[in-house]
Amino acid sequence: MKYYIIAGEASGDLHGSNLMKALKQKDSQAEFRFWGGDLMQKQGGILVKHYRDLAFMGFLEVAKNLRTILNNIKICKQDIKKNKPDVLVLVDYPGFNLRIAKFAKEIGIKVVYYISPQLWAWKEGRVEIIKKYVDEMMVILPFEEEFYQKHGVKSHFVGHPLLDAISSLDDINADDFKCENGLNEKEIIALLPGSRKQEVEKMLEIMLSVRPYFENYQFVIAGAPSLEKEFYQKYVDDNVHFVSNKTYDLLRCSKAALVTSGTATLETALLNIPEVVCYRGSKISYAIAKRLVKNIKYISLVNLIMDREVVKELIQDELNTKNLVSELNFILEGDRREVMLTNFKLLREKLGGKGASENAADIILIQKK
């Protein structure tokens, strides 16, 4: 089969690469053409556009880059029409992918959606687009299947692909990791500030403000694969270090983490590392988002899946040095740390075992029949 896959973010690149690996195991003649990143490229095939050229965050940034976004959509449609894939696989990234779904369906291409947009949080009306233009919807959160069922859309809960990614990791030795990456012997507090420049600049400033209160720890920034190493150099000194493309290894060698809201909050929890979830957007973007998002009590996937506060979320004005220091102290030692680790075990059980990528591959292969 000829597969055309579109992933517009770092997390989509990870899940897309694992899906491609599963598809190759089941379809020895698989041909891939895709929008994604370095991980998908390692699986082979043709990279049409890298996600670093697609990632625009927030209402204002989208508005400023609207011409670029519309041009990318045009390029994508032309490329799909020219290459005529057997199936189009869309990985999250709804603002872009739902437009492509409509186009592909109208020219007779099977459309599969892997990793649902968070329609249960906002823009619920997009369910009608999915009902009309998506042949198969595969969801990775347990409550999403019920959400779609309520709207008359058949969906399949395939499990969460992060469990696949994490289960395949080799063992790691913290001392070796520190030595290989030029770190000192102190315990590590990992900083995961996001993957977009404007986001990283905003988050690192507040995250690093806690340094004077934790002199017995070293801080290590997880560099995003989409950003060049030079971008981070202004933050690095004797006790603030930087590693690139080693986020999972860094987390596994850390005592705790400060994590910008997003998929990374769930990755950190599944790797069993206590965390504080951080988020601060522009006042305008946050005000708009707050009006649009409905019936959602939490911003982190960990709390949403568990339907209660498992990890502390510091949002907007609550994200300040005083609160960060307080919450970080709670999870570095003591009862709160142990309670969080116990809840992480329950989280893994709720998401089920590994196998999401293989389950998704099976459903995609059916589309040829």
Short mmCIF file of C-alpha atoms in Angstrom, two decimals:
data_model
loop_
_atom_site.label_atom_id
_atom_site.label_comp_id
_atom_site.label_asym_id
_atom_site.label_seq_id
_atom_site.Cartn_x
_atom_site.Cartn_y
_atom_site.Cartn_z
CA MET A 1 0.00 0.00 0.00
CA LYS A 2 0.94 3.63 -0.49
CA TYR A 3 0.55 5.56 2.77
CA TYR A 4 0.39 9.33 3.07
CA ILE A 5 0.84 10.44 6.70
CA ILE A 6 0.55 13.97 8.12
CA ALA A 7 1.96 14.83 11.55
CA GLY A 8 2.47 18.50 12.38
CA GLU A 9 4.22 18.39 15.77
CA ALA A 10 7.01 16.61 17.66
CA SER A 11 4.60 14.24 19.42
CA GLY A 12 2.98 13.39 16.09
CA ASP A 13 6.41 12.61 14.65
CA LEU A 14 7.01 10.13 17.49
CA HIS A 15 3.65 8.40 17.13
CA GLY A 16 3.82 8.52 13.34
CA SER A 17 7.22 6.83 13.36
CA ASN A 18 5.99 3.99 15.59
CA LEU A 19 2.95 3.56 13.36
CA MET A 20 5.17 3.38 10.28
CA LYS A 21 7.30 0.74 11.99
CA ALA A 22 4.19 -1.35 12.75
CA LEU A 23 2.88 -0.93 9.20
CA LYS A 24 6.19 -2.13 7.71
CA GLN A 25 6.00 -5.27 9.82
CA LYS A 26 2.55 -6.06 8.44
CA ASP A 27 3.03 -4.74 4.88
CA SER A 28 6.45 -5.59 3.46
CA GLN A 29 5.83 -3.43 0.38
CA ALA A 30 4.71 -0.33 2.27
CA GLU A 31 5.54 3.00 0.62
CA PHE A 32 5.47 6.17 2.73
CA ARG A 33 5.13 9.80 1.83
CA PHE A 34 4.70 12.08 4.82
CA TRP A 35 4.74 15.41 6.61
CA GLY A 36 6.56 14.88 9.90
CA GLY A 37 10.03 14.93 11.39
CA ASP A 38 13.33 13.17 11.96
CA LEU A 39 11.85 10.08 13.64
CA MET A 40 9.48 9.40 10.76
CA GLN A 41 12.29 10.00 8.30
CA LYS A 42 14.34 7.26 9.96
CA GLN A 43 11.58 4.78 9.06
CA GLY A 44 12.10 5.52 5.37
CA GLY A 45 9.99 7.07 2.66
CA ILE A 46 9.76 10.64 1.41
CA LEU A 47 9.53 13.63 3.76
CA VAL A 48 7.51 16.32 2.01
CA LYS A 49 7.73 18.95 4.78
CA HIS A 50 9.22 19.01 8.26
CA TYR A 51 6.90 19.86 11.14
CA ARG A 52 9.24 22.68 12.23
CA ASP A 53 7.85 24.61 9.24
CA LEU A 54 4.26 23.95 10.35
CA ALA A 55 4.22 24.66 14.08
CA PHE A 56 2.41 27.90 14.90
CA MET A 57 1.16 28.28 18.47
CA GLY A 58 -1.66 30.50 19.72
CA PHE A 59 -4.32 32.56 18.03
CA LEU A 60 -2.10 35.56 17.34
CA GLU A 61 0.74 33.56 15.79
CA VAL A 62 -1.69 31.66 13.56
CA ALA A 63 -3.21 34.94 12.40
CA LYS A 64 0.22 36.41 11.60
CA ASN A 65 1.25 33.31 9.62
CA LEU A 66 -2.05 32.65 7.90
CA ARG A 67 -0.60 33.08 4.40
CA THR A 68 2.09 30.47 5.11
CA ILE A 69 -0.46 28.07 6.60
CA LEU A 70 -2.80 28.40 3.63
CA ASN A 71 0.09 27.87 1.23
CA ASN A 72 1.11 24.69 3.10
CA ILE A 73 -2.46 23.40 2.76
CA LYS A 74 -2.35 24.11 -0.97
CA ILE A 75 0.99 22.30 -1.36
CA CYS A 76 -0.33 19.32 0.59
CA LYS A 77 -3.49 19.00 -1.52
CA GLN A 78 -1.50 19.16 -4.75
CA ASP A 79 0.96 16.55 -3.50
CA ILE A 80 -1.79 14.14 -2.44
CA LYS A 81 -3.60 14.53 -5.76
CA LYS A 82 -0.38 13.93 -7.69
CA ASN A 83 0.75 10.85 -5.72
CA LYS A 84 -2.65 9.17 -5.23
CA PRO A 85 -2.03 7.23 -1.96
CA ASP A 86 -4.17 4.22 -1.00
CA VAL A 87 -4.86 5.74 2.38
CA LEU A 88 -4.33 9.08 4.10
CA VAL A 89 -3.40 8.84 7.79
CA LEU A 90 -3.90 12.03 9.81
CA VAL A 91 -2.13 12.36 13.16
CA ASP A 92 -3.82 14.93 15.46
CA TYR A 93 -3.03 18.51 14.18
CA PRO A 94 -6.72 19.29 13.48
CA GLY A 95 -6.60 22.84 12.08
CA PHE A 96 -4.60 21.54 9.13
CA ASN A 97 -5.63 17.91 8.94
CA LEU A 98 -9.40 18.34 8.92
CA ARG A 99 -9.11 20.51 5.82
CA ILE A 100 -7.01 17.84 4.16
CA ALA A 101 -9.49 15.13 5.21
CA LYS A 102 -12.31 16.92 3.34
CA PHE A 103 -10.17 17.30 0.20
CA ALA A 104 -8.93 13.69 0.22
CA LYS A 105 -12.38 12.22 0.75
CA GLU A 106 -13.80 14.27 -2.10
CA ILE A 107 -11.21 12.86 -4.53
CA GLY A 108 -11.87 9.29 -3.42
CA ILE A 109 -9.01 8.58 -0.99
CA LYS A 110 -9.62 6.61 2.21
CA VAL A 111 -9.11 8.78 5.29
CA VAL A 112 -7.99 7.44 8.68
CA TYR A 113 -7.54 9.67 11.73
CA TYR A 114 -5.03 8.44 14.31
CA ILE A 115 -4.98 10.36 17.60
CA SER A 116 -8.15 12.38 17.83
CA PRO A 117 -8.19 16.16 18.02
CA GLN A 118 -9.31 17.24 21.49
CA LEU A 119 -12.84 18.01 20.37
CA TRP A 120 -14.15 17.11 23.81
CA ALA A 121 -12.40 20.25 25.05
CA TRP A 122 -13.33 22.74 22.36
CA LYS A 123 -14.70 23.04 18.82
CA GLU A 124 -17.05 20.10 19.40
CA GLY A 125 -18.81 21.04 16.17
CA ARG A 126 -15.85 19.59 14.25
CA VAL A 127 -17.31 16.15 15.01
CA GLU A 128 -19.61 16.71 12.02
CA ILE A 129 -16.57 17.13 9.76
CA ILE A 130 -15.14 13.86 11.05
CA LYS A 131 -18.47 12.10 10.60
CA LYS A 132 -18.58 13.25 6.98
CA TYR A 133 -14.99 12.92 5.81
CA VAL A 134 -13.17 10.38 8.03
CA ASP A 135 -13.56 6.66 7.34
CA GLU A 136 -11.94 5.42 10.57
CA MET A 137 -11.30 7.30 13.82
CA MET A 138 -8.73 5.77 16.17
CA VAL A 139 -8.55 7.25 19.68
CA ILE A 140 -5.87 6.90 22.34
CA LEU A 141 -7.68 8.10 25.47
CA PRO A 142 -10.29 5.85 27.10
CA PHE A 143 -13.00 8.52 27.41
CA GLU A 144 -12.75 9.58 23.74
CA GLU A 145 -14.51 6.43 22.50
CA GLU A 146 -17.59 7.33 24.57
CA PHE A 147 -17.41 10.95 23.36
CA TYR A 148 -17.59 9.89 19.71
CA GLN A 149 -20.24 7.29 20.39
CA LYS A 150 -22.41 10.05 21.86
CA HIS A 151 -22.11 11.90 18.55
CA GLY A 152 -22.87 8.86 16.41
CA VAL A 153 -19.30 8.38 15.19
CA LYS A 154 -17.78 4.91 15.32
CA SER A 155 -14.32 5.00 16.86
CA HIS A 156 -11.75 2.51 18.10
CA PHE A 157 -9.77 2.86 21.31
CA VAL A 158 -6.40 1.41 20.29
CA GLY A 159 -4.48 2.19 23.47
CA HIS A 160 -1.93 4.94 23.99
CA PRO A 161 1.13 4.89 21.69
CA LEU A 162 3.36 6.41 24.36
CA LEU A 163 3.27 3.05 26.11
CA ASP A 164 4.76 1.53 22.96
CA ALA A 165 7.51 4.14 22.81
CA ILE A 166 8.38 3.81 26.48
CA SER A 167 8.28 0.00 26.60
CA SER A 168 10.92 -0.19 23.85
CA LEU A 169 13.49 1.91 25.73
CA ASP A 170 16.78 0.32 26.73
CA ASP A 171 17.88 0.42 30.37
CA ILE A 172 19.86 3.49 31.35
CA ASN A 173 22.47 4.26 34.02
CA ALA A 174 22.18 7.77 35.48
CA ASP A 175 25.91 8.09 36.22
CA ASP A 176 26.81 7.12 32.66
CA PHE A 177 24.24 9.59 31.29
CA LYS A 178 25.68 12.43 33.37
CA CYS A 179 29.23 11.61 32.27
CA GLU A 180 28.34 11.33 28.58
CA ASN A 181 26.52 14.68 28.60
CA GLY A 182 28.98 16.74 30.63
CA LEU A 183 26.76 16.94 33.72
CA ASN A 184 27.99 17.04 37.30
CA GLU A 185 27.20 14.54 40.06
CA LYS A 186 24.23 16.45 41.53
CA GLU A 187 20.71 15.08 41.16
CA ILE A 188 18.83 16.45 38.15
CA ILE A 189 15.74 18.60 37.88
CA ALA A 190 14.64 18.36 34.25
CA LEU A 191 13.17 21.36 32.45
CA LEU A 192 10.82 20.68 29.54
CA PRO A 193 9.92 24.15 28.23
CA GLY A 194 8.16 23.12 25.01
CA SER A 195 9.13 22.92 21.35
CA ARG A 196 8.44 26.37 19.88
CA LYS A 197 10.79 29.35 20.27
CA GLN A 198 8.27 31.80 21.72
CA GLU A 199 7.04 29.14 24.14
CA VAL A 200 10.54 28.08 25.24
CA GLU A 201 11.69 31.64 25.87
CA LYS A 202 8.66 32.40 28.00
CA MET A 203 8.76 29.16 30.00
CA LEU A 204 12.50 28.90 30.63
CA GLU A 205 12.65 32.32 32.20
CA ILE A 206 10.16 31.39 34.91
CA MET A 207 11.41 27.82 35.32
CA LEU A 208 14.98 28.96 35.92
CA SER A 209 13.86 31.52 38.50
CA VAL A 210 13.78 28.69 41.10
CA ARG A 211 17.52 27.99 40.83
CA PRO A 212 18.65 29.87 43.98
CA TYR A 213 16.34 27.70 46.09
CA PHE A 214 17.73 24.36 44.86
CA GLU A 215 21.51 24.71 44.93
CA ASN A 216 21.97 20.99 45.65
CA TYR A 217 20.46 20.12 42.26
CA GLN A 218 21.50 20.74 38.68
CA PHE A 219 18.98 21.89 36.08
CA VAL A 220 19.01 20.30 32.64
CA ILE A 221 17.02 21.67 29.71
CA ALA A 222 15.49 19.19 27.28
CA GLY A 223 16.17 20.66 23.86
CA ALA A 224 13.46 20.33 21.23
CA PRO A 225 14.59 18.60 18.02
CA SER A 226 13.02 21.42 16.01
CA LEU A 227 15.26 24.10 17.60
CA GLU A 228 18.97 24.60 17.01
CA LYS A 229 21.44 24.10 19.87
CA GLU A 230 22.64 27.72 19.64
CA PHE A 231 19.18 28.96 20.64
CA TYR A 232 19.63 27.51 24.14
CA GLN A 233 23.16 28.75 24.84
CA LYS A 234 22.08 31.97 26.56
CA TYR A 235 20.45 29.86 29.30
CA VAL A 236 23.41 27.53 29.93
CA ASP A 237 26.01 27.97 32.69
CA ASP A 238 27.87 25.86 35.30
CA ASN A 239 24.66 24.58 36.87
CA VAL A 240 22.22 24.81 33.96
CA HIS A 241 22.91 22.29 31.24
CA PHE A 242 21.35 21.33 27.94
CA VAL A 243 20.78 18.05 26.12
CA SER A 244 19.15 17.62 22.73
CA ASN A 245 17.06 14.72 21.39
CA LYS A 246 17.45 12.82 24.68
CA THR A 247 14.31 13.83 26.57
CA TYR A 248 13.31 10.32 27.66
CA ASP A 249 16.84 9.53 28.84
CA LEU A 250 17.01 12.84 30.69
CA LEU A 251 13.71 12.26 32.44
CA ARG A 252 14.65 8.74 33.49
CA CYS A 253 17.78 10.12 35.16
CA SER A 254 15.96 12.99 36.90
CA LYS A 255 14.55 13.38 40.41
CA ALA A 256 11.69 15.65 39.24
CA ALA A 257 10.64 17.81 36.30
CA LEU A 258 9.03 21.13 35.43
CA VAL A 259 6.98 20.50 32.31
CA THR A 260 5.14 22.80 29.93
CA SER A 261 1.58 21.63 29.36
CA GLY A 262 1.21 19.23 26.44
CA THR A 263 2.01 15.63 25.59
CA ALA A 264 5.20 15.90 27.65
CA THR A 265 3.14 15.94 30.87
CA LEU A 266 1.89 12.44 30.09
CA GLU A 267 5.30 11.23 28.91
CA THR A 268 6.85 12.38 32.19
CA ALA A 269 4.20 10.59 34.24
CA LEU A 270 4.49 7.35 32.27
CA LEU A 271 8.25 7.45 32.86
CA ASN A 272 7.43 7.71 36.57
CA ILE A 273 8.99 11.12 37.20
CA PRO A 274 7.17 13.50 39.62
CA GLU A 275 6.36 16.77 37.88
CA VAL A 276 4.86 20.23 38.10
CA VAL A 277 2.83 21.24 35.04
CA CYS A 278 3.45 24.79 33.82
CA TYR A 279 1.57 26.99 31.37
CA ARG A 280 1.62 30.67 30.56
CA GLY A 281 0.34 32.10 27.28
CA SER A 282 -0.30 35.62 26.10
CA LYS A 283 -3.20 37.26 27.92
CA ILE A 284 -5.18 37.58 24.69
CA SER A 285 -4.65 33.96 23.61
CA TYR A 286 -5.44 32.67 27.10
CA ALA A 287 -8.61 34.77 27.34
CA ILE A 288 -9.81 33.48 23.97
CA ALA A 289 -8.98 29.87 24.85
CA LYS A 290 -10.78 30.15 28.18
CA ARG A 291 -13.95 31.27 26.42
CA LEU A 292 -13.76 28.47 23.86
CA VAL A 293 -12.82 25.57 26.13
CA LYS A 294 -15.80 24.15 27.98
CA ASN A 295 -16.39 21.69 30.78
CA ILE A 296 -12.68 20.99 31.16
CA LYS A 297 -11.28 21.10 34.67
CA TYR A 298 -7.63 20.45 33.82
CA ILE A 299 -5.05 21.23 31.13
CA SER A 300 -2.71 18.26 31.62
CA LEU A 301 -3.45 14.87 30.08
CA VAL A 302 -2.51 13.18 33.35
CA ASN A 303 -5.31 14.89 35.28
CA LEU A 304 -7.79 14.65 32.40
CA ILE A 305 -7.35 10.89 32.09
CA MET A 306 -7.53 10.34 35.85
CA ASP A 307 -10.37 12.89 36.19
CA ARG A 308 -8.78 14.37 39.32
CA GLU A 309 -5.71 16.37 40.28
CA VAL A 310 -2.74 14.03 40.26
CA VAL A 311 -0.15 16.61 39.22
CA LYS A 312 -0.19 20.28 40.17
CA GLU A 313 -1.03 22.68 37.34
CA LEU A 314 0.35 26.21 37.61
CA ILE A 315 -1.40 28.34 34.99
CA GLN A 316 -0.93 31.99 33.99
CA ASP A 317 -0.50 34.17 37.12
CA GLU A 318 -0.24 31.09 39.36
CA LEU A 319 2.94 30.21 37.50
CA ASN A 320 5.39 32.22 39.58
CA THR A 321 8.61 31.57 41.46
CA LYS A 322 6.98 31.23 44.88
CA ASN A 323 4.50 28.58 43.74
CA LEU A 324 7.07 26.70 41.68
CA VAL A 325 9.46 26.48 44.63
CA SER A 326 6.70 25.27 46.91
CA GLU A 327 5.40 22.59 44.54
CA LEU A 328 8.87 21.41 43.58
CA ASN A 329 9.75 20.93 47.25
CA PHE A 330 6.63 18.82 47.70
CA ILE A 331 7.58 16.36 44.94
CA LEU A 332 11.31 16.08 45.59
CA GLU A 333 10.87 14.38 48.97
CA GLY A 334 8.10 13.16 51.26
CA ASP A 335 4.53 11.91 51.17
CA ARG A 336 3.35 14.00 48.22
CA ARG A 337 6.02 12.44 46.05
CA GLU A 338 4.99 8.91 47.03
CA VAL A 339 1.31 9.64 46.44
CA MET A 340 2.10 10.98 42.98
CA LEU A 341 4.13 7.89 42.08
CA THR A 342 1.28 5.64 43.24
CA ASN A 343 -1.13 7.60 41.04
CA PHE A 344 1.21 7.23 38.07
CA LYS A 345 0.95 3.46 38.44
CA LEU A 346 -2.86 3.73 38.35
CA LEU A 347 -2.57 5.95 35.26
CA ARG A 348 -0.58 3.32 33.39
CA GLU A 349 -3.15 0.68 34.29
CA LYS A 350 -5.98 2.89 33.04
CA LEU A 351 -4.29 3.35 29.66
CA GLY A 352 -3.84 -0.38 29.20
CA GLY A 353 -0.77 -2.14 27.89
CA LYS A 354 1.38 -1.53 24.85
CA GLY A 355 0.18 -2.32 21.33
CA ALA A 356 -1.48 0.92 20.14
CA SER A 357 0.70 1.17 17.03
CA GLU A 358 -0.01 -2.43 16.01
CA ASN A 359 -3.74 -2.05 16.67
CA ALA A 360 -3.81 1.12 14.56
CA ALA A 361 -1.84 -0.56 11.77
CA ASP A 362 -4.38 -3.40 11.62
CA ILE A 363 -7.26 -0.94 11.19
CA ILE A 364 -5.40 1.01 8.50
CA LEU A 365 -4.65 -2.15 6.51
CA ILE A 366 -8.35 -2.99 6.38
CA GLN A 367 -8.91 0.17 4.32
CA LYS A 368 -7.38 -1.50 1.26
CA LYS A 369 -10.04 -4.20 1.26
#
